[in-house]
GROMACS .gro file of N, CA and C in nm:
model
  549
    1MET      N    1  -1.514   0.790   3.410
    1MET     CA    2  -1.585   0.649   3.522
    1MET      C    3  -1.714   0.694   3.553
    2ASP      N    4  -1.791   0.548   3.533
    2ASP     CA    5  -1.910   0.540   3.596
    2ASP      C    6  -1.971   0.611   3.701
    3ARG      N    7  -2.033   0.683   3.760
    3ARG     CA    8  -2.064   0.694   3.874
    3ARG      C    9  -2.035   0.591   4.021
    4ARG      N   10  -2.084   0.472   3.922
    4ARG     CA   11  -2.115   0.405   4.031
    4ARG      C   12  -2.020   0.261   4.069
    5LEU      N   13  -1.905   0.264   3.949
    5LEU     CA   14  -1.826   0.167   3.912
    5LEU      C   15  -1.737   0.272   4.114
    6LEU      N   16  -1.661   0.390   4.030
    6LEU     CA   17  -1.614   0.503   4.136
    6LEU      C   18  -1.624   0.509   4.293
    7ASP      N   19  -1.828   0.491   4.296
    7ASP     CA   20  -1.886   0.460   4.445
    7ASP      C   21  -1.871   0.309   4.487
    8ALA      N   22  -1.774   0.204   4.425
    8ALA     CA   23  -1.797   0.116   4.425
    8ALA      C   24  -1.592   0.092   4.476
    9ALA      N   25  -1.530   0.139   4.406
    9ALA     CA   26  -1.407   0.176   4.441
    9ALA      C   27  -1.360   0.250   4.534
   10GLN      N   28  -1.471   0.324   4.597
   10GLN     CA   29  -1.348   0.397   4.749
   10GLN      C   30  -1.415   0.340   4.820
   11ALA      N   31  -1.563   0.239   4.822
   11ALA     CA   32  -1.633   0.217   4.929
   11ALA      C   33  -1.530   0.080   4.952
   12GLY      N   34  -1.508   0.004   4.863
   12GLY     CA   35  -1.442  -0.197   4.864
   12GLY      C   36  -1.561  -0.293   4.810
   13ASN      N   37  -1.631  -0.185   4.731
   13ASN     CA   38  -1.704  -0.274   4.723
   13ASN      C   39  -1.765  -0.418   4.589
   14VAL      N   40  -1.691  -0.498   4.682
   14VAL     CA   41  -1.620  -0.602   4.574
   14VAL      C   42  -1.808  -0.660   4.511
   15GLU      N   43  -1.877  -0.647   4.636
   15GLU     CA   44  -2.063  -0.664   4.540
   15GLU      C   45  -2.156  -0.649   4.420
   16ASP      N   46  -2.086  -0.474   4.494
   16ASP     CA   47  -2.108  -0.388   4.376
   16ASP      C   48  -2.043  -0.405   4.229
   17LEU      N   49  -1.916  -0.452   4.305
   17LEU     CA   50  -1.854  -0.478   4.160
   17LEU      C   51  -1.883  -0.546   4.040
   18HIS      N   52  -1.930  -0.663   4.130
   18HIS     CA   53  -1.975  -0.814   4.111
   18HIS      C   54  -2.084  -0.712   3.969
   19GLN      N   55  -2.196  -0.686   4.116
   19GLN     CA   56  -2.328  -0.631   3.998
   19GLN      C   57  -2.316  -0.536   3.843
   20LEU      N   58  -2.212  -0.411   3.885
   20LEU     CA   59  -2.180  -0.357   3.776
   20LEU      C   60  -2.154  -0.472   3.653
   21LEU      N   61  -2.107  -0.592   3.673
   21LEU     CA   62  -2.001  -0.645   3.572
   21LEU      C   63  -2.098  -0.753   3.458
   22ARG      N   64  -2.173  -0.735   3.606
   22ARG     CA   65  -2.326  -0.851   3.553
   22ARG      C   66  -2.413  -0.763   3.450
   23GLU      N   67  -2.479  -0.604   3.524
   23GLU     CA   68  -2.512  -0.580   3.428
   23GLU      C   69  -2.423  -0.483   3.314
   24ASN      N   70  -2.300  -0.484   3.242
   24ASN     CA   71  -2.219  -0.450   3.185
   24ASN      C   72  -2.050  -0.508   3.181
   25PRO      N   73  -2.105  -0.623   3.094
   25PRO     CA   74  -1.981  -0.650   3.132
   25PRO      C   75  -1.774  -0.683   3.077
   26LEU      N   76  -1.884  -0.524   3.028
   26LEU     CA   77  -1.702  -0.434   2.963
   26LEU      C   78  -1.676  -0.304   3.066
   27ILE      N   79  -1.766  -0.307   3.155
   27ILE     CA   80  -1.774  -0.178   3.263
   27ILE      C   81  -1.559  -0.127   3.274
   28LEU      N   82  -1.543  -0.220   3.237
   28LEU     CA   83  -1.390  -0.209   3.341
   28LEU      C   84  -1.282  -0.162   3.221
   29HIS      N   85  -1.305  -0.236   3.085
   29HIS     CA   86  -1.206  -0.184   2.940
   29HIS      C   87  -1.329  -0.067   2.922
   30THR      N   88  -1.410  -0.038   2.929
   30THR     CA   89  -1.496   0.050   2.904
   30THR      C   90  -1.411   0.171   2.965
   31THR      N   91  -1.379   0.209   3.050
   31THR     CA   92  -1.327   0.262   3.232
   31THR      C   93  -1.210   0.350   3.137
   32ALA      N   94  -1.120   0.208   3.103
   32ALA     CA   95  -1.027   0.224   3.081
   32ALA      C   96  -0.890   0.356   2.954
   33LEU      N   97  -1.078   0.339   2.840
   33LEU     CA   98  -1.061   0.359   2.782
   33LEU      C   99  -1.137   0.564   2.766
   34THR      N  100  -1.238   0.555   2.873
   34THR     CA  101  -1.256   0.685   2.890
   34THR      C  102  -1.232   0.799   3.021
   35SER      N  103  -1.110   0.760   3.069
   35SER     CA  104  -1.116   0.813   3.288
   35SER      C  105  -0.970   0.737   3.192
   36ALA      N  106  -0.872   0.902   3.272
   36ALA     CA  107  -0.723   0.909   3.290
   36ALA      C  108  -0.699   0.873   3.433
   37GLU      N  109  -0.757   0.793   3.513
   37GLU     CA  110  -0.790   0.666   3.674
   37GLU      C  111  -0.880   0.567   3.660
   38ASN      N  112  -0.855   0.491   3.690
   38ASN     CA  113  -0.897   0.379   3.638
   38ASN      C  114  -0.935   0.247   3.835
   39PRO      N  115  -1.032   0.195   3.834
   39PRO     CA  116  -1.078   0.230   3.983
   39PRO      C  117  -0.956   0.113   4.094
   40LEU      N  118  -0.850   0.095   3.983
   40LEU     CA  119  -0.741   0.039   4.108
   40LEU      C  120  -0.685   0.129   4.180
   41HIS      N  121  -0.665   0.261   4.072
   41HIS     CA  122  -0.594   0.401   4.149
   41HIS      C  123  -0.683   0.453   4.285
   42ILE      N  124  -0.796   0.399   4.241
   42ILE     CA  125  -0.956   0.485   4.343
   42ILE      C  126  -0.911   0.428   4.467
   43SER      N  127  -0.910   0.228   4.415
   43SER     CA  128  -0.968   0.172   4.534
   43SER      C  129  -0.807   0.094   4.617
   44SER      N  130  -0.697   0.199   4.611
   44SER     CA  131  -0.504   0.162   4.605
   44SER      C  132  -0.486   0.308   4.723
   45ILE      N  133  -0.595   0.448   4.676
   45ILE     CA  134  -0.585   0.551   4.781
   45ILE      C  135  -0.658   0.533   4.882
   46SER      N  136  -0.792   0.454   4.859
   46SER     CA  137  -0.843   0.386   5.034
   46SER      C  138  -0.816   0.249   5.082
   47GLY      N  139  -0.722   0.191   5.032
   47GLY     CA  140  -0.682   0.044   5.120
   47GLY      C  141  -0.754  -0.066   5.102
   48HIS      N  142  -0.838  -0.059   5.009
   48HIS     CA  143  -0.940  -0.161   5.014
   48HIS      C  144  -0.815  -0.296   4.958
   49VAL      N  145  -0.839  -0.383   4.994
   49VAL     CA  146  -0.731  -0.482   4.967
   49VAL      C  147  -0.762  -0.581   4.907
   50ASP      N  148  -0.949  -0.584   4.949
   50ASP     CA  149  -0.979  -0.726   4.857
   50ASP      C  150  -1.018  -0.619   4.778
   51PHE      N  151  -1.113  -0.574   4.709
   51PHE     CA  152  -1.125  -0.461   4.620
   51PHE      C  153  -1.018  -0.499   4.548
   52VAL      N  154  -0.881  -0.497   4.591
   52VAL     CA  155  -0.763  -0.435   4.500
   52VAL      C  156  -0.764  -0.541   4.477
   53LYS      N  157  -0.773  -0.637   4.502
   53LYS     CA  158  -0.703  -0.769   4.490
   53LYS      C  159  -0.796  -0.845   4.364
   54GLU      N  160  -0.896  -0.791   4.344
   54GLU     CA  161  -1.033  -0.851   4.281
   54GLU      C  162  -1.055  -0.803   4.137
   55LEU      N  163  -0.962  -0.684   4.150
   55LEU     CA  164  -0.898  -0.557   4.036
   55LEU      C  165  -0.867  -0.662   3.943
   56ILE      N  166  -0.724  -0.640   3.994
   56ILE     CA  167  -0.643  -0.724   3.987
   56ILE      C  168  -0.636  -0.855   3.906
   57ARG      N  169  -0.700  -0.883   3.963
   57ARG     CA  170  -0.755  -1.045   3.932
   57ARG      C  171  -0.829  -1.031   3.682
   58LEU      N  172  -0.957  -1.011   3.759
   58LEU     CA  173  -1.032  -0.939   3.658
   58LEU      C  174  -0.976  -0.790   3.557
   59LYS      N  175  -0.859  -0.776   3.594
   59LYS     CA  176  -0.795  -0.683   3.475
   59LYS      C  177  -0.659  -0.656   3.504
   60PRO      N  178  -0.536  -0.748   3.530
   60PRO     CA  179  -0.428  -0.673   3.562
   60PRO      C  180  -0.346  -0.566   3.480
   61ASP      N  181  -0.361  -0.502   3.384
   61ASP     CA  182  -0.345  -0.463   3.318
   61ASP      C  183  -0.317  -0.312   3.384
   62PHE      N  184  -0.445  -0.262   3.483
   62PHE     CA  185  -0.463  -0.141   3.582
   62PHE      C  186  -0.403  -0.174   3.640
   63ILE      N  187  -0.269  -0.259   3.674
   63ILE     CA  188  -0.142  -0.249   3.774
   63ILE      C  189  -0.087  -0.086   3.761
   64LYS      N  190  -0.027  -0.143   3.607
   64LYS     CA  191  -0.002  -0.068   3.487
   64LYS      C  192   0.027   0.098   3.493
   65GLU      N  193  -0.097   0.107   3.506
   65GLU     CA  194  -0.180   0.299   3.479
   65GLU      C  195  -0.119   0.377   3.576
   66LEU      N  196  -0.075   0.433   3.431
   66LEU     CA  197  -0.013   0.548   3.490
   66LEU      C  198  -0.185   0.649   3.459
   67ASN      N  199  -0.198   0.773   3.640
   67ASN     CA  200  -0.327   0.878   3.616
   67ASN      C  201  -0.261   0.958   3.588
   68GLN      N  202  -0.333   1.020   3.568
   68GLN     CA  203  -0.326   1.211   3.510
   68GLN      C  204  -0.194   1.253   3.543
   69ASP      N  205  -0.180   1.256   3.662
   69ASP     CA  206  -0.067   1.282   3.738
   69ASP      C  207   0.083   1.219   3.718
   70GLY      N  208   0.028   1.098   3.671
   70GLY     CA  209   0.139   1.045   3.667
   70GLY      C  210   0.159   0.889   3.760
   71PHE      N  211   0.128   0.879   3.870
   71PHE     CA  212   0.073   0.777   3.967
   71PHE      C  213   0.020   0.664   3.954
   72SER      N  214   0.083   0.560   3.949
   72SER     CA  215   0.021   0.405   3.928
   72SER      C  216  -0.023   0.367   3.993
   73PRO      N  217  -0.119   0.288   4.108
   73PRO     CA  218  -0.120   0.239   4.216
   73PRO      C  219  -0.083   0.225   4.350
   74ILE      N  220   0.020   0.186   4.281
   74ILE     CA  221   0.153   0.081   4.415
   74ILE      C  222   0.189   0.244   4.504
   75HIS      N  223   0.216   0.353   4.291
   75HIS     CA  224   0.250   0.508   4.395
   75HIS      C  225   0.168   0.549   4.501
   76MET      N  226   0.055   0.533   4.449
   76MET     CA  227  -0.059   0.597   4.533
   76MET      C  228  -0.073   0.536   4.663
   77ALA      N  229  -0.053   0.439   4.696
   77ALA     CA  230  -0.051   0.359   4.807
   77ALA      C  231   0.020   0.378   4.850
   78ALA      N  232   0.165   0.363   4.801
   78ALA     CA  233   0.297   0.438   4.893
   78ALA      C  234   0.310   0.506   4.989
   79ALA      N  235   0.242   0.628   4.889
   79ALA     CA  236   0.266   0.801   4.902
   79ALA      C  237   0.139   0.824   5.028
   80ASN      N  238   0.039   0.654   5.051
   80ASN     CA  239  -0.107   0.769   5.160
   80ASN      C  240  -0.142   0.726   5.287
   81GLY      N  241   0.004   0.634   5.283
   81GLY     CA  242  -0.007   0.580   5.468
   81GLY      C  243  -0.051   0.430   5.524
   82HIS      N  244   0.025   0.448   5.610
   82HIS     CA  245   0.018   0.231   5.670
   82HIS      C  246  -0.144   0.197   5.607
   83GLN      N  247  -0.264   0.277   5.605
   83GLN     CA  248  -0.401   0.214   5.561
   83GLN      C  249  -0.301   0.120   5.469
   84GLU      N  250  -0.271   0.163   5.372
   84GLU     CA  251  -0.255   0.115   5.196
   84GLU      C  252  -0.137   0.046   5.161
   85VAL      N  253  -0.142   0.014   5.294
   85VAL     CA  254   0.038  -0.066   5.310
   85VAL      C  255   0.093  -0.251   5.224
   86ASN      N  256  -0.090  -0.244   5.315
   86ASN     CA  257  -0.134  -0.384   5.232
   86ASN      C  258  -0.200  -0.402   5.084
   87VAL      N  259  -0.257  -0.325   5.080
   87VAL     CA  260  -0.243  -0.281   4.924
   87VAL      C  261  -0.116  -0.306   4.865
   88VAL      N  262  -0.012  -0.195   4.895
   88VAL     CA  263   0.123  -0.180   4.804
   88VAL      C  264   0.227  -0.359   4.898
   89ARG      N  265   0.159  -0.512   4.944
   89ARG     CA  266   0.207  -0.621   4.931
   89ARG      C  267   0.179  -0.687   4.831
   90VAL      N  268  -0.022  -0.628   4.840
   90VAL     CA  269  -0.088  -0.718   4.743
   90VAL      C  270  -0.025  -0.712   4.584
   91ILE      N  271   0.038  -0.634   4.551
   91ILE     CA  272  -0.021  -0.496   4.392
   91ILE      C  273   0.157  -0.592   4.419
   92LEU      N  274   0.247  -0.542   4.510
   92LEU     CA  275   0.353  -0.669   4.450
   92LEU      C  276   0.375  -0.796   4.461
   93SER      N  277   0.314  -0.817   4.510
   93SER     CA  278   0.302  -0.980   4.521
   93SER      C  279   0.235  -1.025   4.286
   94ALA      N  280   0.150  -0.915   4.273
   94ALA     CA  281   0.114  -0.947   4.166
   94ALA      C  282   0.217  -0.884   4.073
   95CYS      N  283   0.322  -0.814   4.033
   95CYS     CA  284   0.351  -0.783   3.994
   95CYS      C  285   0.576  -0.740   4.046
   96LYS      N  286   0.582  -0.818   4.082
   96LYS     CA  287   0.685  -0.781   4.136
   96LYS      C  288   0.811  -0.662   4.056
   97GLU      N  289   0.814  -0.697   3.940
   97GLU     CA  290   0.814  -0.550   3.894
   97GLU      C  291   0.799  -0.365   3.873
   98CYS      N  292   0.665  -0.431   4.013
   98CYS     CA  293   0.642  -0.225   3.999
   98CYS      C  294   0.729  -0.180   4.084
   99ILE      N  295   0.807  -0.262   4.156
   99ILE     CA  296   0.938  -0.212   4.269
   99ILE      C  297   0.979  -0.080   4.191
  100GLU      N  298   1.045  -0.141   4.011
  100GLU     CA  299   1.034  -0.053   4.012
  100GLU      C  300   1.031   0.085   3.893
  101ASP      N  301   0.858   0.060   3.927
  101ASP     CA  302   0.800   0.183   3.851
  101ASP      C  303   0.856   0.315   3.899
  102VAL      N  304   0.837   0.442   3.811
  102VAL     CA  305   0.855   0.548   3.849
  102VAL      C  306   0.776   0.602   3.807
  103THR      N  307   0.722   0.792   3.806
  103THR     CA  308   0.678   0.888   3.800
  103THR      C  309   0.655   0.939   3.643
  104VAL      N  310   0.594   1.040   3.630
  104VAL     CA  311   0.651   1.112   3.537
  104VAL      C  312   0.787   1.232   3.619
  105GLN      N  313   0.817   1.241   3.753
  105GLN     CA  314   0.894   1.252   3.774
  105GLN      C  315   1.050   1.178   3.769
  106LYS      N  316   1.016   1.059   3.790
  106LYS     CA  317   1.125   0.969   3.734
  106LYS      C  318   1.030   0.917   3.949
  107GLU      N  319   1.034   0.834   3.975
  107GLU     CA  320   1.014   0.875   4.161
  107GLU      C  321   0.894   0.726   4.153
  108THR      N  322   1.020   0.660   4.225
  108THR     CA  323   0.955   0.508   4.254
  108THR      C  324   0.829   0.538   4.388
  109ALA      N  325   0.788   0.366   4.419
  109ALA     CA  326   0.748   0.397   4.550
  109ALA      C  327   0.815   0.454   4.646
  110LEU      N  328   0.941   0.395   4.668
  110LEU     CA  329   0.996   0.434   4.741
  110LEU      C  330   1.085   0.590   4.803
  111HIS      N  331   1.002   0.655   4.700
  111HIS     CA  332   1.093   0.796   4.683
  111HIS      C  333   0.978   0.872   4.733
  112LEU      N  334   0.833   0.836   4.706
  112LEU     CA  335   0.650   0.939   4.771
  112LEU      C  336   0.668   0.789   4.855
  113ALA      N  337   0.694   0.715   4.958
  113ALA     CA  338   0.654   0.668   5.075
  113ALA      C  339   0.803   0.781   5.171
  114VAL      N  340   0.888   0.724   5.112
  114VAL     CA  341   1.055   0.815   5.208
  114VAL      C  342   0.938   0.986   5.215
  115LYS      N  343   0.887   1.081   5.052
  115LYS     CA  344   0.816   1.200   5.092
  115LYS      C  345   0.755   1.259   5.188
  116ASN      N  346   0.724   1.145   5.173
  116ASN     CA  347   0.603   1.150   5.221
  116ASN      C  348   0.592   1.095   5.438
  117SER      N  349   0.667   1.008   5.442
  117SER     CA  350   0.739   0.984   5.583
  117SER      C  351   0.611   0.897   5.606
  118GLN      N  352   0.571   0.790   5.495
  118GLN     CA  353   0.489   0.654   5.507
  118GLN      C  354   0.594   0.520   5.546
  119TYR      N  355   0.645   0.606   5.674
  119TYR     CA  356   0.681   0.463   5.746
  119TYR      C  357   0.768   0.333   5.737
  120GLU      N  358   0.610   0.297   5.795
  120GLU     CA  359   0.542   0.126   5.729
  120GLU      C  360   0.559   0.178   5.599
  121ALA      N  361   0.523   0.197   5.472
  121ALA     CA  362   0.541   0.171   5.365
  121ALA      C  363   0.684   0.139   5.309
  122VAL      N  364   0.780   0.190   5.377
  122VAL     CA  365   0.897   0.221   5.393
  122VAL      C  366   1.001   0.039   5.375
  123ARG      N  367   0.968   0.078   5.536
  123ARG     CA  368   0.974  -0.060   5.609
  123ARG      C  369   0.950  -0.225   5.451
  124VAL      N  370   0.836  -0.237   5.413
  124VAL     CA  371   0.812  -0.290   5.397
  124VAL      C  372   0.826  -0.312   5.185
  125LEU      N  373   0.780  -0.149   5.150
  125LEU     CA  374   0.940  -0.189   5.020
  125LEU      C  375   1.050  -0.177   5.031
  126VAL      N  376   1.101  -0.149   5.158
  126VAL     CA  377   1.277  -0.205   5.137
  126VAL      C  378   1.280  -0.390   5.203
  127GLU      N  379   1.137  -0.472   5.208
  127GLU     CA  380   1.165  -0.589   5.255
  127GLU      C  381   1.147  -0.602   5.168
  128LYS      N  382   1.069  -0.538   5.032
  128LYS     CA  383   1.101  -0.647   4.900
  128LYS      C  384   1.181  -0.647   4.818
  129VAL      N  385   1.289  -0.497   4.856
  129VAL     CA  386   1.406  -0.482   4.729
  129VAL      C  387   1.475  -0.577   4.780
  130ARG      N  388   1.481  -0.618   4.941
  130ARG     CA  389   1.568  -0.707   4.997
  130ARG      C  390   1.553  -0.847   4.921
  131GLU      N  391   1.436  -0.945   4.922
  131GLU     CA  392   1.424  -0.989   4.903
  131GLU      C  393   1.397  -1.060   4.762
  132MET      N  394   1.415  -0.924   4.714
  132MET     CA  395   1.383  -0.919   4.543
  132MET      C  396   1.537  -0.939   4.467
  133ARG      N  397   1.629  -0.912   4.605
  133ARG     CA  398   1.802  -0.827   4.527
  133ARG      C  399   1.775  -0.740   4.409
  134ARG      N  400   1.747  -0.633   4.460
  134ARG     CA  401   1.692  -0.543   4.400
  134ARG      C  402   1.772  -0.421   4.393
  135GLU      N  403   1.859  -0.398   4.515
  135GLU     CA  404   1.942  -0.332   4.556
  135GLU      C  405   1.979  -0.178   4.379
  136ASP      N  406   1.923  -0.186   4.311
  136ASP     CA  407   1.960  -0.077   4.211
  136ASP      C  408   1.872  -0.015   4.260
  137VAL      N  409   1.707  -0.032   4.300
  137VAL     CA  410   1.620   0.071   4.338
  137VAL      C  411   1.629   0.093   4.392
  138LEU      N  412   1.755   0.135   4.545
  138LEU     CA  413   1.770   0.147   4.644
  138LEU      C  414   1.847   0.348   4.531
  139ASN      N  415   1.928   0.277   4.497
  139ASN     CA  416   1.969   0.359   4.413
  139ASN      C  417   1.947   0.462   4.298
  140MET      N  418   1.813   0.444   4.278
  140MET     CA  419   1.693   0.505   4.128
  140MET      C  420   1.718   0.663   4.178
  141LYS      N  421   1.793   0.715   4.057
  141LYS     CA  422   1.740   0.864   4.115
  141LYS      C  423   1.602   0.930   4.081
  142ASP      N  424   1.555   1.053   4.161
  142ASP     CA  425   1.396   1.125   4.050
  142ASP      C  426   1.470   1.242   3.965
  143GLU      N  427   1.298   1.267   3.923
  143GLU     CA  428   1.453   1.388   3.824
  143GLU      C  429   1.495   1.532   3.881
  144HIS      N  430   1.514   1.482   3.963
  144HIS     CA  431   1.600   1.584   4.028
  144HIS      C  432   1.726   1.491   4.125
  145GLY      N  433   1.772   1.471   4.066
  145GLY     CA  434   1.851   1.291   4.107
  145GLY      C  435   1.875   1.307   4.216
  146ASN      N  436   1.796   1.290   4.293
  146ASN     CA  437   1.743   1.275   4.432
  146ASN      C  438   1.707   1.101   4.444
  147THR      N  439   1.814   1.027   4.554
  147THR     CA  440   1.759   0.919   4.550
  147THR      C  441   1.695   0.906   4.691
  148ILE      N  442   1.685   0.778   4.709
  148ILE     CA  443   1.582   0.795   4.876
  148ILE      C  444   1.607   0.805   4.988
  149LEU      N  445   1.760   0.797   5.004
  149LEU     CA  446   1.915   0.813   5.076
  149LEU      C  447   1.884   1.033   5.159
  150HIS      N  448   1.923   1.069   5.009
  150HIS     CA  449   1.918   1.157   4.979
  150HIS      C  450   1.777   1.267   5.043
  151LEU      N  451   1.660   1.228   5.014
  151LEU     CA  452   1.548   1.258   5.065
  151LEU      C  453   1.503   1.163   5.159
  152ALA      N  454   1.553   1.088   5.285
  152ALA     CA  455   1.497   1.092   5.394
  152ALA      C  456   1.613   1.146   5.425
  153THR      N  457   1.747   1.169   5.420
  153THR     CA  458   1.854   1.261   5.494
  153THR      C  459   1.750   1.410   5.533
  154TRP      N  460   1.702   1.448   5.404
  154TRP     CA  461   1.656   1.561   5.319
  154TRP      C  462   1.555   1.571   5.452
  155ARG      N  463   1.471   1.457   5.508
  155ARG     CA  464   1.325   1.485   5.592
  155ARG      C  465   1.372   1.482   5.718
  156LYS      N  466   1.476   1.378   5.798
  156LYS     CA  467   1.523   1.421   5.880
  156LYS      C  468   1.552   1.566   5.913
  157GLN      N  469   1.678   1.599   5.809
  157GLN     CA  470   1.676   1.733   5.913
  157GLN      C  471   1.548   1.805   5.863
  158ARG      N  472   1.446   1.791   5.820
  158ARG     CA  473   1.349   1.928   5.780
  158ARG      C  474   1.297   1.839   5.918
  159GLN      N  475   1.277   1.773   5.984
  159GLN     CA  476   1.207   1.681   6.108
  159GLN      C  477   1.284   1.750   6.215
  160ALA      N  478   1.366   1.773   6.241
  160ALA     CA  479   1.480   1.730   6.350
  160ALA      C  480   1.392   1.808   6.496
  161SER      N  481   1.316   1.911   6.487
  161SER     CA  482   1.182   1.944   6.538
  161SER      C  483   1.091   1.900   6.648
  162SER      N  484   1.065   1.719   6.538
  162SER     CA  485   0.961   1.646   6.596
  162SER      C  486   1.046   1.509   6.669
  163SER      N  487   1.088   1.492   6.815
  163SER     CA  488   1.117   1.352   6.800
  163SER      C  489   1.121   1.240   6.766
  164ILE      N  490   0.968   1.232   6.754
  164ILE     CA  491   0.958   1.083   6.657
  164ILE      C  492   0.900   1.131   6.535
  165GLN      N  493   0.953   1.215   6.439
  165GLN     CA  494   0.946   1.199   6.299
  165GLN      C  495   1.097   1.154   6.289
  166CYS      N  496   1.125   1.235   6.312
  166CYS     CA  497   1.347   1.242   6.356
  166CYS      C  498   1.353   1.101   6.380
  167ARG      N  499   1.299   1.046   6.465
  167ARG     CA  500   1.289   0.812   6.531
  167ARG      C  501   1.270   0.789   6.397
  168ASN      N  502   1.152   0.827   6.351
  168ASN     CA  503   1.148   0.710   6.212
  168ASN      C  504   1.181   0.709   6.168
  169MET      N  505   1.199   0.870   6.084
  169MET     CA  506   1.332   0.859   5.927
  169MET      C  507   1.460   0.801   6.015
  170LEU      N  508   1.587   0.832   6.055
  170LEU     CA  509   1.710   0.717   6.154
  170LEU      C  510   1.630   0.601   6.171
  171TYR      N  511   1.565   0.570   6.120
  171TYR     CA  512   1.439   0.446   6.145
  171TYR      C  513   1.490   0.355   5.981
  172ILE      N  514   1.458   0.443   5.927
  172ILE     CA  515   1.412   0.488   5.759
  172ILE      C  516   1.569   0.424   5.693
  173LEU      N  517   1.645   0.572   5.766
  173LEU     CA  518   1.769   0.548   5.728
  173LEU      C  519   1.875   0.472   5.725
  174HIS      N  520   1.808   0.420   5.891
  174HIS     CA  521   1.940   0.284   5.884
  174HIS      C  522   1.926   0.143   5.820
  175GLN      N  523   1.781   0.187   5.747
  175GLN     CA  524   1.718   0.036   5.735
  175GLN      C  525   1.798   0.009   5.547
  176ILE      N  526   1.782   0.144   5.565
  176ILE     CA  527   1.862   0.158   5.373
  176ILE      C  528   1.985   0.163   5.387
  177ALA      N  529   2.014   0.226   5.476
  177ALA     CA  530   2.207   0.159   5.545
  177ALA      C  531   2.263   0.060   5.530
  178PHE      N  532   2.126   0.031   5.591
  178PHE     CA  533   2.215  -0.158   5.684
  178PHE      C  534   2.204  -0.269   5.496
  179PHE      N  535   2.057  -0.185   5.436
  179PHE     CA  536   2.058  -0.302   5.295
  179PHE      C  537   2.215  -0.274   5.212
  180ILE      N  538   2.159  -0.104   5.230
  180ILE     CA  539   2.312  -0.130   5.093
  180ILE      C  540   2.470  -0.217   5.136
  181GLN      N  541   2.543  -0.162   5.307
  181GLN     CA  542   2.590  -0.265   5.309
  181GLN      C  543   2.651  -0.392   5.290
  182SER      N  544   2.471  -0.414   5.373
  182SER     CA  545   2.472  -0.600   5.285
  182SER      C  546   2.490  -0.613   5.175
  183HIS      N  547   2.525  -0.520   5.013
  183HIS     CA  548   2.468  -0.625   4.911
  183HIS      C  549   2.672  -0.470   4.873
   0.00000   0.00000   0.00000
């Protein structure tokens, strides 16, 4: 990937992106051919909502591309924290079916959010699952046969020494259980 495009994606600088496109209108297309990560992966990790929106507008195919580790932009945003929750929302508004995308380990964005204790991302993703009436996503299994409920229960047991983390994980479990019961 062009170093200047990488820098623009990391900084979330939409003006720099437009300048690069004026200089080379094919920069986003050549990046897709020559790099294992695209600028949407980078800006998704960094939580740059405006940059993410612009990239999706310019090259929507970036949403579905996996990086060298098998992660799509929604996986990266869901796994990396509350700052990226708005990126998760933007990606899902542009690509509703991304809610069921899996990594090479068969993990959904929900699996990754639960595994990385990203409570706000879990909340947003579960809300989207509810809105879309896609409870099947909650029962998807990773390569080890774990659903998000299995992972949340395991994390709760591991984090029992930290009352804040335990309360947050109990909240996740409650959200998942409530959703499953209502369907």
